[in-house]
Tab-separated table of C-alpha atoms in Angstrom:
chain	number	residue	atom	x	y	z
A	5	UNK	CA	-16.287	40.445	-24.609
A	6	UNK	CA	-14.232	38.328	-26.981
A	7	UNK	CA	-12.697	36.003	-24.510
A	8	UNK	CA	-16.176	36.197	-22.398
A	9	UNK	CA	-18.209	34.780	-25.923
A	10	UNK	CA	-15.044	32.161	-26.151
A	11	UNK	CA	-15.790	31.125	-23.057
A	12	UNK	CA	-19.409	30.274	-22.753
A	13	UNK	CA	-18.573	28.790	-26.443
A	14	UNK	CA	-15.998	26.555	-24.831
A	15	UNK	CA	-18.936	26.011	-21.951
A	16	UNK	CA	-21.940	25.312	-23.638
A	17	UNK	CA	-19.754	22.340	-26.842
A	18	UNK	CA	-18.770	21.030	-23.637
A	19	UNK	CA	-22.613	20.663	-21.771
A	20	UNK	CA	-23.966	19.515	-24.990
A	21	UNK	CA	-21.182	16.580	-25.454
A	22	UNK	CA	-21.577	15.633	-21.787
A	23	UNK	CA	-25.400	14.545	-22.571
A	24	UNK	CA	-24.361	12.739	-24.693
A	25	UNK	CA	-21.608	10.295	-22.570
A	26	UNK	CA	-21.192	6.802	-22.944
A	27	UNK	CA	-18.524	4.066	-22.297
A	28	UNK	CA	-18.104	0.406	-21.985
A	29	UNK	CA	-16.407	-1.518	-20.527
A	30	UNK	CA	-15.323	-5.740	-19.068
A	31	UNK	CA	-13.098	-7.318	-17.549
A	32	UNK	CA	-12.277	-11.099	-18.195
A	33	UNK	CA	-9.979	-13.295	-15.710
A	34	UNK	CA	-7.446	-14.288	-18.235
A	35	UNK	CA	-7.587	-17.842	-16.526
A	36	UNK	CA	-11.256	-18.531	-17.686
A	37	UNK	CA	-12.487	-19.641	-21.002
A	38	UNK	CA	-16.239	-17.813	-20.885
A	39	UNK	CA	-16.587	-20.604	-23.860
A	40	UNK	CA	-16.890	-23.531	-21.833
A	41	UNK	CA	-19.370	-21.804	-19.792
A	42	UNK	CA	-22.945	-23.483	-21.182
A	43	UNK	CA	-25.618	-23.318	-17.808
A	44	UNK	CA	-26.522	-19.803	-16.837
A	45	UNK	CA	-28.672	-18.891	-13.085
A	46	UNK	CA	-29.623	-15.251	-13.109
A	47	UNK	CA	-30.301	-13.833	-9.866
A	48	UNK	CA	-33.172	-11.363	-9.485
A	49	UNK	CA	-31.780	-7.490	-8.129
A	50	UNK	CA	-34.719	-6.987	-5.764
A	51	UNK	CA	-35.231	-3.422	-6.242
A	52	UNK	CA	-35.495	-4.446	-9.674
A	53	UNK	CA	-39.138	-4.296	-11.026
A	54	UNK	CA	-38.121	-3.657	-14.473
A	55	UNK	CA	-37.755	-7.924	-15.322
A	56	UNK	CA	-34.409	-6.627	-16.103
A	57	UNK	CA	-33.267	-10.834	-14.971
A	58	UNK	CA	-36.350	-11.479	-18.112
A	59	UNK	CA	-33.492	-10.065	-20.520
A	60	UNK	CA	-30.528	-11.080	-19.848
A	61	UNK	CA	-31.864	-14.599	-19.333
A	62	UNK	CA	-33.564	-13.624	-23.021
A	63	UNK	CA	-30.477	-12.364	-24.778
A	64	UNK	CA	-27.880	-15.612	-22.715
A	65	UNK	CA	-30.056	-18.505	-24.328
A	66	UNK	CA	-29.947	-16.217	-27.543
A	67	UNK	CA	-26.120	-16.789	-27.492
A	68	UNK	CA	-25.758	-20.703	-27.256
A	69	UNK	CA	-26.671	-21.448	-23.232
A	70	UNK	CA	-29.170	-22.183	-21.180
A	71	UNK	CA	-30.179	-19.380	-18.558
A	72	UNK	CA	-33.517	-19.689	-16.092
A	73	UNK	CA	-33.178	-16.685	-13.542
A	74	UNK	CA	-34.687	-16.917	-9.961
A	75	UNK	CA	-34.955	-14.678	-7.182
A	76	UNK	CA	-33.392	-17.147	-4.985
A	77	UNK	CA	-29.138	-16.186	-4.845
A	78	UNK	CA	-28.276	-20.114	-4.566
A	79	UNK	CA	-29.558	-22.006	-7.773
A	80	UNK	CA	-31.891	-24.415	-7.831
A	81	UNK	CA	-30.038	-27.254	-10.047
A	82	UNK	CA	-25.348	-26.626	-10.212
A	83	UNK	CA	-24.720	-24.413	-13.076
A	84	UNK	CA	-21.931	-23.287	-15.492
A	85	UNK	CA	-21.909	-19.192	-13.828
A	86	UNK	CA	-24.489	-16.645	-11.529
A	87	UNK	CA	-25.122	-13.808	-12.975
A	88	UNK	CA	-25.745	-11.002	-10.693
A	89	UNK	CA	-26.352	-6.755	-12.295
A	90	UNK	CA	-27.433	-3.634	-11.151
A	91	UNK	CA	-29.198	-1.126	-13.418
A	92	UNK	CA	-29.669	2.425	-12.573
A	93	UNK	CA	-32.107	4.523	-14.669
A	94	UNK	CA	-32.904	8.438	-14.749
A	95	UNK	CA	-35.909	10.736	-16.008
A	96	UNK	CA	-35.056	13.255	-19.022
A	97	UNK	CA	-38.437	13.195	-20.268
A	98	UNK	CA	-38.884	9.562	-19.614
A	99	UNK	CA	-37.137	7.127	-18.072
A	100	UNK	CA	-34.032	5.969	-19.125
A	101	UNK	CA	-31.315	3.099	-18.272
A	102	UNK	CA	-28.388	5.582	-17.612
A	103	UNK	CA	-26.152	2.161	-16.331
A	104	UNK	CA	-25.685	-1.414	-16.630
A	105	UNK	CA	-23.341	-3.611	-14.278
A	106	UNK	CA	-23.140	-7.744	-15.148
A	107	UNK	CA	-21.064	-9.903	-13.784
A	108	UNK	CA	-20.421	-13.221	-13.638
A	109	UNK	CA	-19.244	-15.411	-10.384
A	110	UNK	CA	-18.333	-18.943	-9.569
A	111	UNK	CA	-21.100	-20.821	-8.218
A	112	UNK	CA	-19.457	-21.873	-5.707
A	113	UNK	CA	-17.112	-18.947	-4.093
A	114	UNK	CA	-19.562	-16.901	-5.746
A	115	UNK	CA	-15.711	-15.619	-7.396
A	116	UNK	CA	-16.583	-12.900	-10.001
A	117	UNK	CA	-14.722	-14.102	-12.790
A	118	UNK	CA	-16.160	-10.949	-15.375
A	119	UNK	CA	-17.939	-8.035	-16.000
A	120	UNK	CA	-19.056	-5.826	-18.119
A	121	UNK	CA	-21.125	-2.296	-17.992
A	122	UNK	CA	-22.343	0.389	-19.360
A	123	UNK	CA	-23.466	3.669	-19.547
A	124	UNK	CA	-25.100	5.936	-21.740
A	125	UNK	CA	-27.148	9.073	-20.787
A	126	UNK	CA	-29.457	10.454	-21.883
A	127	UNK	CA	-29.447	11.672	-25.619
A	128	UNK	CA	-27.676	8.122	-26.316
A	129	UNK	CA	-30.034	5.936	-24.056
A	130	UNK	CA	-31.016	2.932	-25.296
A	131	UNK	CA	-33.046	0.729	-24.877
A	132	UNK	CA	-32.053	-1.925	-21.757
A	133	UNK	CA	-32.501	-4.708	-24.062
A	134	UNK	CA	-30.037	-3.646	-25.584
A	135	UNK	CA	-27.522	-1.836	-22.927
A	136	UNK	CA	-28.364	-5.904	-21.964
A	137	UNK	CA	-27.422	-7.336	-25.526
A	138	UNK	CA	-24.181	-4.748	-25.614
A	139	UNK	CA	-22.838	-4.973	-22.136
A	140	UNK	CA	-23.088	-8.914	-22.582
A	141	UNK	CA	-21.563	-8.743	-25.938
A	142	UNK	CA	-18.792	-6.961	-24.505
A	143	UNK	CA	-17.744	-9.453	-21.759
A	144	UNK	CA	-17.883	-12.335	-24.477
A	145	UNK	CA	-16.127	-10.526	-27.250
A	146	UNK	CA	-13.262	-9.544	-24.277
A	147	UNK	CA	-12.177	-13.287	-24.052
A	148	UNK	CA	-8.606	-14.008	-23.434
A	149	UNK	CA	-8.764	-18.261	-24.051
A	150	UNK	CA	-11.864	-18.482	-26.390
A	151	UNK	CA	-10.906	-15.553	-29.228
B	12	UNK	CA	-21.357	46.512	-17.411
B	13	UNK	CA	-19.996	45.254	-14.199
B	14	UNK	CA	-23.190	42.875	-13.476
B	15	UNK	CA	-21.899	40.631	-16.300
B	16	UNK	CA	-18.580	40.808	-15.617
B	17	UNK	CA	-19.813	39.144	-11.658
B	18	UNK	CA	-22.021	37.066	-14.195
B	19	UNK	CA	-19.296	35.405	-16.473
B	20	UNK	CA	-16.851	35.316	-13.722
B	21	UNK	CA	-19.671	33.236	-10.996
B	22	UNK	CA	-20.589	31.182	-14.351
B	23	UNK	CA	-16.476	30.986	-15.049
B	24	UNK	CA	-16.336	29.474	-10.688
B	25	UNK	CA	-19.061	27.050	-11.443
B	26	UNK	CA	-18.276	25.732	-14.329
B	27	UNK	CA	-14.662	25.085	-13.996
B	28	UNK	CA	-15.646	23.605	-10.523
B	29	UNK	CA	-18.368	22.284	-10.436
B	30	UNK	CA	-19.699	18.461	-9.456
B	31	UNK	CA	-15.999	17.869	-8.933
B	32	UNK	CA	-14.752	19.304	-5.157
B	33	UNK	CA	-14.898	17.090	-2.097
B	34	UNK	CA	-16.309	14.044	-4.563
B	35	UNK	CA	-15.636	10.875	-2.535
B	36	UNK	CA	-16.039	7.505	-3.053
B	37	UNK	CA	-17.045	4.577	-0.541
B	38	UNK	CA	-14.321	1.554	-0.444
B	39	UNK	CA	-15.161	0.009	2.243
B	40	UNK	CA	-19.511	-0.917	0.632
B	41	UNK	CA	-16.983	-3.049	-1.664
B	42	UNK	CA	-18.673	-6.514	-1.928
B	43	UNK	CA	-15.682	-8.891	-2.969
B	44	UNK	CA	-15.624	-12.693	-3.689
B	45	UNK	CA	-12.312	-15.006	-3.323
B	46	UNK	CA	-11.833	-17.320	-5.430
B	47	UNK	CA	-11.376	-20.074	-2.874
B	48	UNK	CA	-12.810	-21.243	0.398
B	49	UNK	CA	-10.580	-22.115	3.282
B	50	UNK	CA	-9.570	-22.718	6.867
B	51	UNK	CA	-7.809	-21.462	9.992
B	52	UNK	CA	-6.697	-18.216	10.701
B	53	UNK	CA	-4.641	-15.871	8.434
B	54	UNK	CA	-2.847	-12.585	9.627
B	55	UNK	CA	-4.000	-9.637	7.086
B	56	UNK	CA	-2.098	-6.613	6.185
B	57	UNK	CA	-3.196	-2.967	3.832
B	58	UNK	CA	0.239	-1.744	3.204
B	59	UNK	CA	0.016	2.625	2.102
B	60	UNK	CA	3.284	2.291	-0.839
B	61	UNK	CA	1.918	5.108	-3.565
B	62	UNK	CA	5.534	7.262	-4.355
B	63	UNK	CA	2.545	10.558	-3.522
B	64	UNK	CA	1.520	9.258	0.239
B	65	UNK	CA	5.123	8.098	1.594
B	66	UNK	CA	6.605	11.482	-0.313
B	67	UNK	CA	3.980	14.172	1.424
B	68	UNK	CA	2.188	15.137	-1.740
B	69	UNK	CA	-1.344	13.882	-0.588
B	70	UNK	CA	-3.691	12.390	2.332
B	71	UNK	CA	-3.859	8.669	3.248
B	72	UNK	CA	-7.442	9.375	1.947
B	73	UNK	CA	-6.581	10.507	-1.175
B	74	UNK	CA	-7.627	7.813	-3.992
B	75	UNK	CA	-8.286	9.757	-7.928
B	76	UNK	CA	-9.087	12.330	-9.061
B	77	UNK	CA	-11.607	14.196	-10.584
B	78	UNK	CA	-11.485	17.160	-13.130
B	79	UNK	CA	-13.603	20.274	-14.101
B	80	UNK	CA	-14.694	22.238	-16.839
B	81	UNK	CA	-10.484	23.206	-17.577
B	82	UNK	CA	-9.548	19.319	-16.702
B	83	UNK	CA	-8.357	20.780	-13.288
B	84	UNK	CA	-7.550	18.351	-10.984
B	85	UNK	CA	-9.501	18.337	-7.530
B	86	UNK	CA	-8.465	15.487	-5.040
B	87	UNK	CA	-10.650	12.754	-4.342
B	88	UNK	CA	-11.429	11.084	-1.165
B	89	UNK	CA	-12.004	8.144	0.740
B	90	UNK	CA	-16.523	9.113	2.080
B	91	UNK	CA	-15.329	7.028	5.792
B	92	UNK	CA	-12.580	9.571	5.454
B	93	UNK	CA	-10.003	6.757	6.910
B	94	UNK	CA	-6.424	6.030	4.915
B	95	UNK	CA	-7.373	4.313	1.892
B	96	UNK	CA	-5.711	0.906	3.576
B	97	UNK	CA	-8.166	0.536	5.591
B	98	UNK	CA	-11.080	0.655	3.626
B	99	UNK	CA	-9.203	-1.853	1.901
B	100	UNK	CA	-8.368	-4.002	5.182
B	101	UNK	CA	-11.685	-3.843	5.856
B	102	UNK	CA	-13.547	-5.341	2.422
B	103	UNK	CA	-10.263	-7.920	2.115
B	104	UNK	CA	-11.140	-8.853	6.386
B	105	UNK	CA	-14.955	-9.139	5.133
B	106	UNK	CA	-14.465	-11.195	1.942
B	107	UNK	CA	-11.584	-13.741	3.511
B	108	UNK	CA	-14.264	-13.656	6.853
B	109	UNK	CA	-17.209	-15.153	3.404
B	110	UNK	CA	-14.265	-17.799	2.086
B	111	UNK	CA	-13.763	-18.840	5.657
B	112	UNK	CA	-10.924	-17.595	6.743
B	113	UNK	CA	-10.421	-16.236	10.762
B	114	UNK	CA	-8.461	-12.899	9.889
B	115	UNK	CA	-6.117	-11.342	12.162
B	116	UNK	CA	-5.255	-7.427	10.696
B	117	UNK	CA	-1.814	-6.765	11.078
B	118	UNK	CA	0.012	-3.908	11.164
B	119	UNK	CA	2.311	-2.922	8.763
B	120	UNK	CA	3.783	0.394	8.154
B	121	UNK	CA	6.526	0.084	5.583
B	122	UNK	CA	6.634	-2.261	2.499
B	123	UNK	CA	10.291	-2.700	3.709
B	124	UNK	CA	10.991	-6.448	3.215
B	125	UNK	CA	12.731	-6.464	7.377
B	126	UNK	CA	9.539	-4.149	8.838
B	127	UNK	CA	6.810	-7.151	7.075
B	128	UNK	CA	8.815	-10.213	8.155
B	129	UNK	CA	9.619	-8.825	11.803
B	130	UNK	CA	5.524	-8.446	12.037
B	131	UNK	CA	4.353	-11.025	10.403
B	132	UNK	CA	7.136	-12.923	12.821
B	133	UNK	CA	6.060	-11.394	16.159
B	134	UNK	CA	1.971	-11.001	15.456
B	135	UNK	CA	1.323	-13.357	12.685
B	136	UNK	CA	-0.449	-16.154	11.833
B	137	UNK	CA	1.253	-19.947	10.910
B	138	UNK	CA	-0.416	-18.206	7.520
B	139	UNK	CA	-0.057	-14.445	6.466
B	140	UNK	CA	-1.209	-11.978	3.464
B	141	UNK	CA	-0.491	-8.367	2.587
B	142	UNK	CA	-1.837	-6.640	-0.359
B	143	UNK	CA	0.174	-4.054	-1.070
B	144	UNK	CA	-0.373	-1.492	-2.781
B	145	UNK	CA	2.058	1.186	-4.666
B	146	UNK	CA	-0.133	3.065	-6.805
B	147	UNK	CA	-4.550	3.326	-6.464
B	148	UNK	CA	-6.224	6.700	-7.339
B	149	UNK	CA	-9.374	7.233	-10.331
B	150	UNK	CA	-8.606	10.077	-12.385
B	151	UNK	CA	-11.828	10.855	-13.820
B	152	UNK	CA	-12.517	13.637	-16.556
B	153	UNK	CA	-15.200	12.749	-19.224
B	154	UNK	CA	-13.801	9.233	-18.689
B	155	UNK	CA	-12.687	6.956	-16.002
B	156	UNK	CA	-9.148	5.904	-15.946
B	157	UNK	CA	-8.047	3.486	-12.970
B	158	UNK	CA	-4.472	2.856	-12.488
B	159	UNK	CA	-3.175	0.525	-9.848
B	160	UNK	CA	-0.198	-1.391	-9.069
B	161	UNK	CA	-1.426	-4.166	-6.428
B	162	UNK	CA	1.654	-6.740	-5.423
B	163	UNK	CA	-0.963	-10.128	-2.711
B	164	UNK	CA	2.141	-11.390	-0.834
B	165	UNK	CA	1.694	-14.854	1.382
B	166	UNK	CA	4.182	-15.352	4.156
B	167	UNK	CA	4.655	-18.080	6.629
B	168	UNK	CA	4.717	-16.726	10.053
B	169	UNK	CA	8.167	-16.961	9.645
B	170	UNK	CA	8.340	-14.667	6.917
B	171	UNK	CA	8.971	-15.876	4.401
B	172	UNK	CA	7.097	-15.406	1.262
B	173	UNK	CA	5.739	-18.213	0.200
B	174	UNK	CA	3.694	-17.007	-3.311
B	175	UNK	CA	2.856	-13.655	-4.216
B	176	UNK	CA	0.594	-11.954	-7.441
B	177	UNK	CA	1.337	-8.833	-8.758
B	178	UNK	CA	-0.800	-5.865	-10.751
B	179	UNK	CA	-0.376	-3.286	-12.367
B	180	UNK	CA	-2.099	-1.099	-15.543
B	181	UNK	CA	-4.029	1.590	-16.283
B	182	UNK	CA	-7.385	0.727	-17.317
B	183	UNK	CA	-10.393	2.380	-18.091
B	184	UNK	CA	-13.464	1.127	-15.850
B	185	UNK	CA	-15.955	3.754	-16.771
B	186	UNK	CA	-18.019	6.874	-18.567
B	187	UNK	CA	-17.311	10.064	-16.220
B	188	UNK	CA	-20.649	9.783	-14.236
B	189	UNK	CA	-21.344	11.136	-11.067
B	190	UNK	CA	-20.205	11.161	-7.985
B	191	UNK	CA	-22.184	7.864	-6.756
B	192	UNK	CA	-21.504	6.122	-9.651
B	193	UNK	CA	-17.775	6.863	-10.050
B	194	UNK	CA	-17.972	5.646	-5.908
B	195	UNK	CA	-19.655	2.207	-7.816
B	196	UNK	CA	-17.174	1.976	-10.396
B	197	UNK	CA	-14.114	2.743	-8.175
B	198	UNK	CA	-15.615	-0.142	-5.963
B	199	UNK	CA	-16.736	-2.855	-8.208
B	200	UNK	CA	-12.824	-2.135	-10.149
B	201	UNK	CA	-10.889	-2.570	-6.803
B	202	UNK	CA	-14.080	-5.826	-6.257
B	203	UNK	CA	-12.529	-7.287	-9.798
B	204	UNK	CA	-8.427	-6.301	-8.928
B	205	UNK	CA	-8.461	-8.222	-5.566
B	206	UNK	CA	-10.598	-11.414	-7.371
B	207	UNK	CA	-7.989	-11.648	-9.736
B	208	UNK	CA	-5.231	-11.090	-7.883
B	209	UNK	CA	-6.243	-14.394	-5.446
B	210	UNK	CA	-7.078	-16.373	-8.702
B	211	UNK	CA	-3.809	-17.140	-9.235
B	212	UNK	CA	-2.103	-20.717	-8.203
B	213	UNK	CA	0.213	-20.582	-6.454
B	214	UNK	CA	-2.286	-17.834	-4.113
B	215	UNK	CA	-4.863	-20.530	-3.541
B	216	UNK	CA	-2.461	-23.491	-3.207
B	217	UNK	CA	-0.132	-21.212	-0.642
B	218	UNK	CA	-3.890	-20.539	1.714
B	219	UNK	CA	-5.106	-23.622	0.767
B	220	UNK	CA	-2.217	-25.467	2.483
């Protein structure tokens, strides 16, 4: 009986803690100096009807960059980098952003030289603004050349 | 009491295996973008040099571990059912094609320099790219870790190496999420690592010459 109780106790702890799983990672090419990039173009994800592209633009502008968003995969005027993103939402009493993945690409080759990803389950959910902020913060903090 | 035992056993089986059994990741969905634009035909081969595959411990479509409630590991395999190197070859072919190259696939069975050189000399193009995968697997429990050891080489038609770049390490690439998120994280890591391998001055110069 004791062993069954111990098993269920461990199971409950694991189940509860898995409800508050988080992860925040980024990967930046060491040959790219992110500080040197000033002009950004954010490509709106076609499936996104929540306006995440505007949140990314706002955050980049607040960081002193110049960013605009659009639906066309290619920017109308020259930029230093193109920003793409993928968001995933879940329902738990209300809808929340489960994960956000942001990539920063070379406008000529589409090469993804920097990326970041945040994953937050229901109990540790954050607003989309905060998710955007922490992913971009992690990418620009993880900068081998501009440290 | 018997019912409690039966229920407990069932709960234990469910908890220990949970969502950990039979996970598959889709590497063919990886959209690799390379940091160069080129033209002309190149030969391309991806070689499985993973010790745990070569010694028969794991199948060629093995791509990592998903751990159950008690850290017990279950194999993760490719969604396509094909060997990992075939999925990587398909993704790399698309990437090189999008960068302007024509791609002729090379079937290289071993990382042995003699084997690689002879395949390149027999079936290769003026420029030939090989990706040797000495390690590539994810390990998921509460977090998702990637173990990788990749060697990218550019060969001439004569079988000489003119450029190479290697990446190896162990990195946290995400949280231990649902299968679909883990699959995307694995594909995204592949996109990133392949891009990094190509983003080397000697590789770019060798392919542009």
